[in-house]
Each structure stands twice: as C-alpha cells, then as structure tokens.
Short mmCIF file of C-alpha atoms in Angstrom, two decimals:
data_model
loop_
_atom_site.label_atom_id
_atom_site.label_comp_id
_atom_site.label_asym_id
_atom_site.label_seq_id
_atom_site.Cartn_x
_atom_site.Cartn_y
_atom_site.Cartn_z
CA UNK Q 2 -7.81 172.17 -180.12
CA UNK Q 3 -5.00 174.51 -179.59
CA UNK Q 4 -3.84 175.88 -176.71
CA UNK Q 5 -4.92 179.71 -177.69
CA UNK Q 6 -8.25 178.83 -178.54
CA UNK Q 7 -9.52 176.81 -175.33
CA UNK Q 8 -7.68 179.90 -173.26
CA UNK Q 9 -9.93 181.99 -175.26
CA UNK Q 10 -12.98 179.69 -174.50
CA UNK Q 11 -11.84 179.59 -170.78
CA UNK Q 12 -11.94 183.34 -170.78
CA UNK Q 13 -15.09 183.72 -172.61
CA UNK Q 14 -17.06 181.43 -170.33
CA UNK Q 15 -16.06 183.38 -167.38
CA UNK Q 16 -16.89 186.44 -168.75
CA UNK Q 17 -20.27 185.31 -169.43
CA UNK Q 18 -21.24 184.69 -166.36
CA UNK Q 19 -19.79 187.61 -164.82
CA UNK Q 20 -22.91 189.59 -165.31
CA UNK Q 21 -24.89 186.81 -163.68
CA UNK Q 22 -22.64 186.76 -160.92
CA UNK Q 23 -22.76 190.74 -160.28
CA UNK Q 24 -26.65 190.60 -160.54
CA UNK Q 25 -26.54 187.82 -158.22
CA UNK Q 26 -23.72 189.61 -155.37
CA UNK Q 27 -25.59 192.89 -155.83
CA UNK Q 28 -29.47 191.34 -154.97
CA UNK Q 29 -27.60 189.73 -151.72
CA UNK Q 30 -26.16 193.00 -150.91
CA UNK Q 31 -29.55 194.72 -151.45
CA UNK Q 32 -31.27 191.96 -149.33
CA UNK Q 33 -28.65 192.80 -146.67
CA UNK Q 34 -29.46 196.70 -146.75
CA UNK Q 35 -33.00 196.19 -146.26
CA UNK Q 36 -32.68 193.35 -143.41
CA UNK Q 37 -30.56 195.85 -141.44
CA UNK Q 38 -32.84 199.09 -141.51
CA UNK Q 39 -31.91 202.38 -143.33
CA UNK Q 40 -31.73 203.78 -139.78
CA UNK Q 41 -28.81 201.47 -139.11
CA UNK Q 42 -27.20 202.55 -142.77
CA UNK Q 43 -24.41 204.82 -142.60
CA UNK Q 44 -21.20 205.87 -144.38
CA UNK Q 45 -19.19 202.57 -143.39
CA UNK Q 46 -21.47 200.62 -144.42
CA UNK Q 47 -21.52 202.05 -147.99
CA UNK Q 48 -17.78 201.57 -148.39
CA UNK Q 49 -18.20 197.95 -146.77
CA UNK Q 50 -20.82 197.29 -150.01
CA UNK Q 51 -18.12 198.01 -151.92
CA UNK Q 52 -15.31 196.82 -150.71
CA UNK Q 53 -17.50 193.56 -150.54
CA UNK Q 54 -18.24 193.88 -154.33
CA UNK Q 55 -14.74 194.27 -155.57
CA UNK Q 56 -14.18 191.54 -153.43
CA UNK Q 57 -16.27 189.28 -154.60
CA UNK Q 58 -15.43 190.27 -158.02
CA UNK Q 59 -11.76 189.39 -157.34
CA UNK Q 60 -12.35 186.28 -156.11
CA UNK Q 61 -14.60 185.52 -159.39
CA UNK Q 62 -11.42 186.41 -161.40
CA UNK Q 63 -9.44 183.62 -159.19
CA UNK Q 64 -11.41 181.03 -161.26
CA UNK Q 65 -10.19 182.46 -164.12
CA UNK Q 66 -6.67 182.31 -162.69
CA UNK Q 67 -6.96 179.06 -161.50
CA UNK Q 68 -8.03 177.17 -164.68
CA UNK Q 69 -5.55 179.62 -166.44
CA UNK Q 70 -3.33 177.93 -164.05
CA UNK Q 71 -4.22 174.40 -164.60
CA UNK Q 72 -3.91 174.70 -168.10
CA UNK Q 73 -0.50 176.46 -168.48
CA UNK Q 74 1.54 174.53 -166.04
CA UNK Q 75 -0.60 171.20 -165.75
CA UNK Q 76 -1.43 171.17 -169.49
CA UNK Q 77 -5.00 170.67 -168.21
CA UNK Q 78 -4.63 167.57 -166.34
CA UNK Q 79 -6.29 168.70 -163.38
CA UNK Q 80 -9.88 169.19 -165.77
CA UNK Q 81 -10.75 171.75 -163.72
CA UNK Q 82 -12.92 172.74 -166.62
CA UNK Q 83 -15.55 170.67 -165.06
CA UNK Q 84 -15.88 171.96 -162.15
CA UNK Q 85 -16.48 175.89 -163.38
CA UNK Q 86 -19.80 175.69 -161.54
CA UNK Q 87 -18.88 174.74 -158.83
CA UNK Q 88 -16.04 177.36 -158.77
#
C-alpha cells in the first residue's frame, strides 16, 4: 500500500466518525444545559457551548494530525493506527 492511499484511509476513518463524535459532544453539552437549570442559562454560557464545541472539535482533528504525524516522519512505526479508538 502506498503512502497516498493509507493517508487517504487515515483521513477517511476520521472523518467518519466525526459525526459520531459531534452527536456524542453535543448530547453531553445538552445533558449539561439541563443539569444546570435554564434559570442559571445566560449569554456566557452560550458562547462557553461553543467555544467548548470547536474545542472539542479541534482536539478531534489532533488525531488526525497525530497519525498524519506518525506516518510522515516515523513512516508509521509508531502504529498508532491501532490505537484510533482510543484516541
């Protein structure tokens, strides 16, 4: 396998989960709103949802990154492949 085509996988993998991980981030964030009241619920706290969104997204994309990594400069001797889940 070429070098292009398991970056491609990589990517592809991630990607498919992505949506699972949003639905996931956003039920925990929905969880959160009800546990705290909607009396308690203000304007911070909207922009706090959403900064906590983006960053959760970003650090999503760091597994990207990091296999990304592993692969380019390691030549995939770290197998971090296998641990995606866990990532």
């Amino acid at each position: 396998m070429n070098t292009k085509s398991i970056l491609n996988d990589t990517i592809k993998w991630w990607e498919s989960k992505r949506l699972i991980y949003n639905i996931i981030v956003g039920l925990v964030g929905l969880i959160t709103i009800l546990i705290i009241q909607p009396i308690h619920f203000g304007f911070f706290e909207c922009i706090g949802i959403i900064i906590w969104g983006i960053g959760a997204n970003i650090f999503f994309s760091l597994g990207i990154l990091v296999e990304i990594f592993d692969l380019y400069y390691f030549k995939g001797k770290l197998k971090l492949y296998n641990y995606r889940l866990l990532f």
